[in-house]
PDB file of C-alpha atoms in Angstrom:
ATOM      1  CA  UNK Q1224       0.000   0.000   0.000  1.00 46.00           C
ATOM      2  CA  UNK Q1225       1.288   3.470  -0.875  1.00 53.00           C
ATOM      3  CA  UNK Q1226       2.224   5.876   1.925  1.00 56.00           C
ATOM      4  CA  UNK Q1227      -0.549   8.320   1.023  1.00 55.00           C
ATOM      5  CA  UNK Q1228      -3.126   5.511   1.211  1.00 58.00           C
ATOM      6  CA  UNK Q1229      -1.849   4.458   4.651  1.00 60.00           C
ATOM      7  CA  UNK Q1230      -2.207   8.028   5.935  1.00 55.00           C
ATOM      8  CA  UNK Q1231      -5.742   8.231   4.549  1.00 59.00           C
ATOM      9  CA  UNK Q1232      -6.590   5.026   6.415  1.00 65.00           C
ATOM     10  CA  UNK Q1233      -5.224   6.567   9.617  1.00 60.00           C
ATOM     11  CA  UNK Q1234      -7.362   9.656   9.041  1.00 66.00           C
ATOM     12  CA  UNK Q1235     -10.484   7.539   8.688  1.00 67.00           C
ATOM     13  CA  UNK Q1236      -9.696   5.454  11.797  1.00 72.00           C
ATOM     14  CA  UNK Q1237      -9.067   8.531  13.945  1.00 65.00           C
ATOM     15  CA  UNK Q1238     -12.313  10.157  12.792  1.00 72.00           C
ATOM     16  CA  UNK Q1239     -14.223   6.950  13.509  1.00 72.00           C
ATOM     17  CA  UNK Q1240     -12.674   6.689  16.981  1.00 71.00           C
ATOM     18  CA  UNK Q1241     -13.414  10.358  17.734  1.00 69.00           C
ATOM     19  CA  UNK Q1242     -17.077  10.100  16.706  1.00 73.00           C
ATOM     20  CA  UNK Q1243     -17.547   6.992  18.838  1.00 74.00           C
ATOM     21  CA  UNK Q1244     -15.920   8.450  21.963  1.00 71.00           C
ATOM     22  CA  UNK Q1245     -12.864   6.227  21.810  1.00 71.00           C
ATOM     23  CA  UNK Q1246     -10.398   9.142  21.991  1.00 69.00           C
ATOM     24  CA  UNK Q1247      -9.976  11.832  24.664  1.00 73.00           C
ATOM     25  CA  UNK Q1248     -11.641  15.197  24.060  1.00 69.00           C
ATOM     26  CA  UNK Q1249      -9.538  17.541  21.958  1.00 68.00           C
ATOM     27  CA  UNK Q1250      -7.389  14.797  20.458  1.00 72.00           C
ATOM     28  CA  UNK Q1251      -6.076  16.021  17.106  1.00 67.00           C
ATOM     29  CA  UNK Q1252      -6.202  13.726  14.096  1.00 66.00           C
ATOM     30  CA  UNK Q1253      -2.571  13.634  12.866  1.00 64.00           C
ATOM     31  CA  UNK Q1254      -3.696  12.752   9.356  1.00 59.00           C
ATOM     32  CA  UNK Q1255      -6.209  15.562   9.031  1.00 62.00           C
ATOM     33  CA  UNK Q1256      -5.775  17.766   5.987  1.00 59.00           C
ATOM     34  CA  UNK Q1257      -4.164  15.116   3.812  1.00 58.00           C
ATOM     35  CA  UNK Q1258      -5.778  15.062   0.395  1.00 58.00           C
ATOM     36  CA  UNK Q1259      -5.681  12.189  -2.026  1.00 55.00           C
ATOM     37  CA  UNK Q1260      -3.843  12.884  -5.267  1.00 50.00           C
ATOM     38  CA  UNK Q1261      -6.109  13.247  -8.273  1.00 50.00           C
ATOM     39  CA  UNK Q1262      -5.882  10.056 -10.294  1.00 47.00           C
ATOM     40  CA  UNK Q1263      -4.823  10.508 -13.898  1.00 51.00           C
ATOM     41  CA  UNK Q1264      -7.132   8.720 -16.333  1.00 58.00           C
ATOM     42  CA  UNK Q1265      -5.220   6.136 -18.325  1.00 62.00           C
ATOM     43  CA  UNK Q1266      -5.731   6.456 -22.051  1.00 74.00           C
ATOM     44  CA  UNK Q1267      -3.699   3.697 -23.693  1.00 84.00           C
ATOM     45  CA  UNK Q1268      -4.582   0.924 -26.099  1.00 87.00           C
ATOM     46  CA  UNK Q1269      -2.918  -0.919 -28.959  1.00 91.00           C
ATOM     47  CA  UNK Q1270      -2.948   1.200 -32.086  1.00 90.00           C
ATOM     48  CA  UNK Q1271      -3.488  -0.449 -35.502  1.00 89.00           C
ATOM     49  CA  UNK Q1272       0.158   0.019 -36.509  1.00 92.00           C
ATOM     50  CA  UNK Q1273       1.267  -1.639 -33.242  1.00 94.00           C
ATOM     51  CA  UNK Q1274      -0.871  -4.743 -33.656  1.00 93.00           C
ATOM     52  CA  UNK Q1275       1.419  -6.669 -36.058  1.00 94.00           C
ATOM     53  CA  UNK Q1276       4.417  -6.509 -33.711  1.00 96.00           C
ATOM     54  CA  UNK Q1277       2.267  -7.460 -30.725  1.00 95.00           C
ATOM     55  CA  UNK Q1278       0.684 -10.423 -32.524  1.00 95.00           C
ATOM     56  CA  UNK Q1279       4.122 -11.581 -33.644  1.00 96.00           C
ATOM     57  CA  UNK Q1280       5.404 -11.454 -30.050  1.00 96.00           C
ATOM     58  CA  UNK Q1281       2.351 -13.331 -28.757  1.00 96.00           C
ATOM     59  CA  UNK Q1282       2.694 -16.073 -31.375  1.00 96.00           C
ATOM     60  CA  UNK Q1283       6.365 -16.525 -30.534  1.00 96.00           C
ATOM     61  CA  UNK Q1284       5.709 -17.266 -26.859  1.00 96.00           C
ATOM     62  CA  UNK Q1285       6.553 -20.875 -26.082  1.00 95.00           C
ATOM     63  CA  UNK Q1286       3.554 -21.599 -23.808  1.00 96.00           C
ATOM     64  CA  UNK Q1287       0.310 -22.400 -25.627  1.00 96.00           C
ATOM     65  CA  UNK Q1288      -1.814 -21.348 -22.649  1.00 97.00           C
ATOM     66  CA  UNK Q1289      -0.122 -17.948 -22.436  1.00 97.00           C
ATOM     67  CA  UNK Q1290      -0.501 -17.452 -26.193  1.00 97.00           C
ATOM     68  CA  UNK Q1291      -4.144 -18.443 -26.053  1.00 97.00           C
ATOM     69  CA  UNK Q1292      -4.873 -16.247 -23.034  1.00 97.00           C
ATOM     70  CA  UNK Q1293      -3.442 -13.139 -24.691  1.00 97.00           C
ATOM     71  CA  UNK Q1294      -5.285 -13.854 -27.929  1.00 96.00           C
ATOM     72  CA  UNK Q1295      -8.555 -14.329 -26.034  1.00 95.00           C
ATOM     73  CA  UNK Q1296      -8.061 -11.043 -24.186  1.00 95.00           C
ATOM     74  CA  UNK Q1297      -7.687  -9.317 -27.550  1.00 94.00           C
ATOM     75  CA  UNK Q1298     -10.682 -11.087 -29.074  1.00 94.00           C
ATOM     76  CA  UNK Q1299     -13.193 -10.855 -26.223  1.00 93.00           C
ATOM     77  CA  UNK Q1300     -12.307  -7.885 -24.015  1.00 92.00           C
ATOM     78  CA  UNK Q1301     -13.027  -9.809 -20.820  1.00 93.00           C
ATOM     79  CA  UNK Q1302     -11.352  -8.874 -17.543  1.00 92.00           C
ATOM     80  CA  UNK Q1303      -8.145 -10.641 -16.531  1.00 94.00           C
ATOM     81  CA  UNK Q1304      -9.524 -12.650 -13.612  1.00 93.00           C
ATOM     82  CA  UNK Q1305     -12.696 -13.594 -15.476  1.00 94.00           C
ATOM     83  CA  UNK Q1306     -10.730 -15.266 -18.254  1.00 95.00           C
ATOM     84  CA  UNK Q1307      -8.205 -16.949 -15.972  1.00 96.00           C
ATOM     85  CA  UNK Q1308     -10.987 -18.532 -13.905  1.00 95.00           C
ATOM     86  CA  UNK Q1309     -13.110 -19.579 -16.911  1.00 96.00           C
ATOM     87  CA  UNK Q1310     -13.939 -23.301 -16.969  1.00 96.00           C
ATOM     88  CA  UNK Q1311     -14.529 -25.721 -19.797  1.00 97.00           C
ATOM     89  CA  UNK Q1312     -18.076 -26.390 -18.613  1.00 95.00           C
ATOM     90  CA  UNK Q1313     -18.823 -22.702 -19.281  1.00 95.00           C
ATOM     91  CA  UNK Q1314     -17.790 -22.974 -22.929  1.00 97.00           C
ATOM     92  CA  UNK Q1315     -20.387 -23.747 -25.611  1.00 95.00           C
ATOM     93  CA  UNK Q1316     -18.531 -24.069 -28.905  1.00 94.00           C
ATOM     94  CA  UNK Q1317     -21.706 -24.924 -30.812  1.00 94.00           C
ATOM     95  CA  UNK Q1318     -23.307 -21.651 -29.771  1.00 92.00           C
ATOM     96  CA  UNK Q1319     -19.979 -19.826 -29.886  1.00 93.00           C
ATOM     97  CA  UNK Q1320     -20.360 -18.571 -26.339  1.00 94.00           C
ATOM     98  CA  UNK Q1321     -18.401 -18.308 -23.097  1.00 94.00           C
ATOM     99  CA  UNK Q1322     -20.468 -17.999 -19.927  1.00 95.00           C
ATOM    100  CA  UNK Q1323     -18.858 -16.092 -17.058  1.00 92.00           C
ATOM    101  CA  UNK Q1324     -20.967 -16.657 -13.934  1.00 90.00           C
ATOM    102  CA  UNK Q1325     -18.806 -14.619 -11.553  1.00 81.00           C
ATOM    103  CA  UNK Q1326     -18.055 -11.142 -12.889  1.00 85.00           C
ATOM    104  CA  UNK Q1327     -17.188  -7.743 -11.435  1.00 83.00           C
ATOM    105  CA  UNK Q1328     -20.722  -6.484 -12.086  1.00 81.00           C
ATOM    106  CA  UNK Q1329     -22.192  -9.368 -10.081  1.00 83.00           C
ATOM    107  CA  UNK Q1330     -24.169 -10.754 -12.997  1.00 85.00           C
ATOM    108  CA  UNK Q1331     -23.563 -13.592 -15.414  1.00 89.00           C
ATOM    109  CA  UNK Q1332     -21.932 -12.400 -18.615  1.00 90.00           C
ATOM    110  CA  UNK Q1333     -22.376 -14.280 -21.895  1.00 91.00           C
ATOM    111  CA  UNK Q1334     -19.387 -13.574 -24.123  1.00 92.00           C
ATOM    112  CA  UNK Q1335     -19.872 -14.150 -27.870  1.00 91.00           C
ATOM    113  CA  UNK Q1336     -16.927 -15.994 -29.417  1.00 93.00           C
ATOM    114  CA  UNK Q1337     -15.764 -15.132 -32.915  1.00 93.00           C
ATOM    115  CA  UNK Q1338     -14.520 -17.877 -35.249  1.00 94.00           C
ATOM    116  CA  UNK Q1339     -10.877 -17.238 -34.359  1.00 94.00           C
ATOM    117  CA  UNK Q1340     -11.612 -17.464 -30.621  1.00 95.00           C
ATOM    118  CA  UNK Q1341     -13.437 -20.751 -31.195  1.00 95.00           C
ATOM    119  CA  UNK Q1342     -10.488 -22.150 -33.151  1.00 94.00           C
ATOM    120  CA  UNK Q1343      -8.097 -21.159 -30.364  1.00 95.00           C
ATOM    121  CA  UNK Q1344     -10.248 -22.933 -27.785  1.00 96.00           C
ATOM    122  CA  UNK Q1345     -10.534 -26.040 -29.961  1.00 96.00           C
ATOM    123  CA  UNK Q1346      -6.737 -26.293 -30.152  1.00 95.00           C
ATOM    124  CA  UNK Q1347      -6.201 -25.926 -26.392  1.00 96.00           C
ATOM    125  CA  UNK Q1348      -5.230 -29.208 -24.673  1.00 94.00           C
ATOM    126  CA  UNK Q1349      -7.536 -30.324 -21.861  1.00 94.00           C
ATOM    127  CA  UNK Q1350      -5.627 -31.328 -18.736  1.00 92.00           C
ATOM    128  CA  UNK Q1351      -7.173 -34.331 -17.042  1.00 91.00           C
ATOM    129  CA  UNK Q1352      -8.548 -33.431 -13.633  1.00 92.00           C
ATOM    130  CA  UNK Q1353      -8.327 -29.694 -14.306  1.00 95.00           C
ATOM    131  CA  UNK Q1354     -11.618 -27.916 -15.100  1.00 96.00           C
ATOM    132  CA  UNK Q1355     -10.018 -24.641 -16.219  1.00 97.00           C
ATOM    133  CA  UNK Q1356      -9.494 -23.476 -19.795  1.00 97.00           C
ATOM    134  CA  UNK Q1357      -6.132 -22.025 -18.793  1.00 97.00           C
ATOM    135  CA  UNK Q1358      -4.619 -24.475 -16.281  1.00 95.00           C
ATOM    136  CA  UNK Q1359      -1.865 -23.477 -13.900  1.00 92.00           C
ATOM    137  CA  UNK Q1360       1.125 -25.431 -12.674  1.00 88.00           C
ATOM    138  CA  UNK Q1361      -0.650 -26.673  -9.552  1.00 89.00           C
ATOM    139  CA  UNK Q1362      -2.953 -29.646  -9.903  1.00 90.00           C
ATOM    140  CA  UNK Q1363      -6.547 -28.597 -10.521  1.00 91.00           C
ATOM    141  CA  UNK Q1364      -5.759 -24.854 -10.411  1.00 94.00           C
ATOM    142  CA  UNK Q1365      -6.065 -22.147 -13.027  1.00 95.00           C
ATOM    143  CA  UNK Q1366      -3.297 -20.020 -14.517  1.00 94.00           C
ATOM    144  CA  UNK Q1367      -2.410 -17.146 -12.203  1.00 92.00           C
ATOM    145  CA  UNK Q1368       1.021 -15.898 -13.267  1.00 86.00           C
ATOM    146  CA  UNK Q1369       0.069 -14.059 -16.455  1.00 94.00           C
ATOM    147  CA  UNK Q1370       1.686 -10.671 -15.724  1.00 93.00           C
ATOM    148  CA  UNK Q1371       5.291 -11.897 -15.911  1.00 94.00           C
ATOM    149  CA  UNK Q1372       4.802 -13.612 -19.311  1.00 96.00           C
ATOM    150  CA  UNK Q1373       2.952 -10.522 -20.496  1.00 97.00           C
ATOM    151  CA  UNK Q1374       5.917  -8.306 -19.618  1.00 96.00           C
ATOM    152  CA  UNK Q1375       8.104 -10.604 -21.722  1.00 96.00           C
ATOM    153  CA  UNK Q1376       5.710 -10.371 -24.660  1.00 97.00           C
ATOM    154  CA  UNK Q1377       5.312  -6.601 -24.537  1.00 96.00           C
ATOM    155  CA  UNK Q1378       9.089  -6.172 -24.283  1.00 97.00           C
ATOM    156  CA  UNK Q1379       9.528  -8.297 -27.408  1.00 97.00           C
ATOM    157  CA  UNK Q1380       6.882  -6.185 -29.156  1.00 96.00           C
ATOM    158  CA  UNK Q1381       8.508  -2.910 -28.099  1.00 96.00           C
ATOM    159  CA  UNK Q1382       5.395  -1.897 -26.135  1.00 96.00           C
ATOM    160  CA  UNK Q1383       6.801  -1.513 -22.625  1.00 94.00           C
ATOM    161  CA  UNK Q1384       4.122   0.976 -21.559  1.00 93.00           C
ATOM    162  CA  UNK Q1385       1.171  -1.296 -22.393  1.00 94.00           C
ATOM    163  CA  UNK Q1386      -0.493  -3.030 -19.458  1.00 94.00           C
ATOM    164  CA  UNK Q1387      -2.460  -6.241 -19.673  1.00 94.00           C
ATOM    165  CA  UNK Q1388      -5.696  -4.362 -18.970  1.00 92.00           C
ATOM    166  CA  UNK Q1389      -4.974  -2.212 -22.017  1.00 93.00           C
ATOM    167  CA  UNK Q1390      -5.833  -5.221 -24.198  1.00 94.00           C
ATOM    168  CA  UNK Q1391      -9.386  -4.962 -22.898  1.00 91.00           C
ATOM    169  CA  UNK Q1392      -9.324  -1.220 -23.584  1.00 90.00           C
ATOM    170  CA  UNK Q1393      -8.082  -2.018 -27.085  1.00 91.00           C
ATOM    171  CA  UNK Q1394     -11.212  -4.068 -27.789  1.00 91.00           C
ATOM    172  CA  UNK Q1395     -13.457  -1.192 -26.714  1.00 89.00           C
ATOM    173  CA  UNK Q1396     -11.498   1.420 -28.659  1.00 87.00           C
ATOM    174  CA  UNK Q1397     -11.458  -0.601 -31.882  1.00 88.00           C
ATOM    175  CA  UNK Q1398     -15.198  -1.290 -31.676  1.00 87.00           C
ATOM    176  CA  UNK Q1399     -15.991   2.372 -30.990  1.00 84.00           C
ATOM    177  CA  UNK Q1400     -13.725   3.529 -33.821  1.00 83.00           C
ATOM    178  CA  UNK Q1401     -15.386   1.035 -36.178  1.00 81.00           C
ATOM    179  CA  UNK Q1402     -18.681   2.814 -35.566  1.00 80.00           C
ATOM    180  CA  UNK Q1403     -20.398   0.422 -33.143  1.00 83.00           C
ATOM    181  CA  UNK Q1404     -22.649   2.190 -30.656  1.00 83.00           C
ATOM    182  CA  UNK Q1405     -21.488   2.808 -27.105  1.00 82.00           C
ATOM    183  CA  UNK Q1406     -24.397   0.647 -25.970  1.00 85.00           C
ATOM    184  CA  UNK Q1407     -22.963  -2.343 -27.874  1.00 86.00           C
ATOM    185  CA  UNK Q1408     -19.440  -1.632 -26.591  1.00 86.00           C
ATOM    186  CA  UNK Q1409     -20.818  -1.449 -23.050  1.00 87.00           C
ATOM    187  CA  UNK Q1410     -22.612  -4.783 -23.434  1.00 87.00           C
ATOM    188  CA  UNK Q1411     -19.512  -6.503 -24.836  1.00 87.00           C
ATOM    189  CA  UNK Q1412     -17.251  -5.183 -22.071  1.00 88.00           C
ATOM    190  CA  UNK Q1413     -19.946  -5.918 -19.451  1.00 88.00           C
ATOM    191  CA  UNK Q1414     -19.856  -2.470 -17.882  1.00 85.00           C
ATOM    192  CA  UNK Q1415     -22.308  -1.990 -15.037  1.00 78.00           C
ATOM    193  CA  UNK Q1416     -23.335   1.367 -16.475  1.00 75.00           C
ATOM    194  CA  UNK Q1417     -23.061   2.742 -20.010  1.00 70.00           C
ATOM    195  CA  UNK Q1418     -21.735   5.943 -18.401  1.00 76.00           C
ATOM    196  CA  UNK Q1419     -18.462   4.087 -17.804  1.00 70.00           C
ATOM    197  CA  UNK Q1420     -18.248   3.344 -21.514  1.00 74.00           C
ATOM    198  CA  UNK Q1421     -19.036   6.934 -22.450  1.00 71.00           C
ATOM    199  CA  UNK Q1422     -16.258   8.312 -20.239  1.00 72.00           C
ATOM    200  CA  UNK Q1423     -13.605   6.181 -21.930  1.00 69.00           C
ATOM    201  CA  UNK Q1424     -14.775   5.655 -25.517  1.00 70.00           C
ATOM    202  CA  UNK Q1425     -17.185   8.475 -26.414  1.00 68.00           C
ATOM    203  CA  UNK Q1426     -14.550  10.529 -28.240  1.00 66.00           C
ATOM    204  CA  UNK Q1427     -13.612   7.516 -30.389  1.00 68.00           C
ATOM    205  CA  UNK Q1428     -17.151   7.070 -31.633  1.00 61.00           C
ATOM    206  CA  UNK Q1429     -16.862  10.514 -33.244  1.00 62.00           C
ATOM    207  CA  UNK Q1430     -15.160   9.080 -36.345  1.00 64.00           C
ATOM    208  CA  UNK Q1431     -18.439   8.042 -38.065  1.00 64.00           C
ATOM    209  CA  UNK Q1432     -19.834  11.481 -37.198  1.00 62.00           C
ATOM    210  CA  UNK Q1433     -16.826  13.137 -38.804  1.00 67.00           C
ATOM    211  CA  UNK Q1434     -17.319  10.991 -41.897  1.00 69.00           C
ATOM    212  CA  UNK Q1435     -20.998  11.945 -42.026  1.00 72.00           C
ATOM    213  CA  UNK Q1436     -20.229  15.655 -41.783  1.00 73.00           C
ATOM    214  CA  UNK Q1437     -17.419  15.340 -44.327  1.00 76.00           C
ATOM    215  CA  UNK Q1438     -19.876  13.834 -46.807  1.00 79.00           C
ATOM    216  CA  UNK Q1439     -22.384  16.529 -45.884  1.00 74.00           C
ATOM    217  CA  UNK Q1440     -19.745  19.199 -46.542  1.00 77.00           C
ATOM    218  CA  UNK Q1441     -18.958  17.713 -49.947  1.00 82.00           C
ATOM    219  CA  UNK Q1442     -22.671  17.718 -50.782  1.00 77.00           C
ATOM    220  CA  UNK Q1443     -22.911  21.383 -49.805  1.00 76.00           C
ATOM    221  CA  UNK Q1444     -19.937  22.225 -52.009  1.00 76.00           C
ATOM    222  CA  UNK Q1445     -21.407  20.234 -54.889  1.00 76.00           C
ATOM    223  CA  UNK Q1446     -24.772  21.957 -54.466  1.00 67.00           C
ATOM    224  CA  UNK Q1447     -23.078  25.363 -54.378  1.00 68.00           C
ATOM    225  CA  UNK Q1448     -21.168  24.595 -57.585  1.00 65.00           C
ATOM    226  CA  UNK Q1449     -24.310  23.402 -59.322  1.00 62.00           C
ATOM    227  CA  UNK Q1450     -26.214  26.490 -58.229  1.00 55.00           C
ATOM    228  CA  UNK Q1451     -23.370  28.752 -59.386  1.00 59.00           C
ATOM    229  CA  UNK Q1452     -23.277  27.009 -62.773  1.00 59.00           C
ATOM    230  CA  UNK Q1453     -27.039  27.487 -63.148  1.00 56.00           C
ATOM    231  CA  UNK Q1454     -26.768  31.204 -62.371  1.00 55.00           C
ATOM    232  CA  UNK Q1455     -23.910  31.685 -64.835  1.00 61.00           C
ATOM    233  CA  UNK Q1456     -25.901  30.021 -67.596  1.00 60.00           C
TER     234      UNK Q1456
END
């Protein structure tokens, strides 16, 4: 825990103790006045020109489960823990669907699987006695140590500043840029509130609007030229 967070905890405990008569009258809270630093919103995802080097680095990783995990993050946009704890009995390849019963929002999330995601899952070896899609080293446990392999992959791709969670953000950004509504992006990423989606991806969904206005501008110019030609005649 960071030092500032520890001091904020102290401030809360002292205030609680004071309100409940657990401290002598006039006792001064030593952590009073400390303000939490304003958190900077992270705005990073994989750009189109960065994708080839990332995909190359992923495909070169020696562990099939690591490769598959990173591909599935890129293809589904699910949260890290939700994918690592996914079980084979939650996969329906016929329907092309991954069911996540335990999610951050507290509701079951049905993740549509594209053809590439289905092919990746079909090629994954099933470990006997292990119910997880991405098995770990311990018997019957799921993969947990994904951050260290990810650092190796991003280093090979020359993307040292990209975090694992940014792969999920990449899915949202690419969908928004492609013109899909924020409602659809929100449903895919399983946000509890579409407001969360709007805060992060609203500016990306402006591209189709720009294209619409560009076409509108060209139509105005064309109309003006036609009108001018008619007047000159």
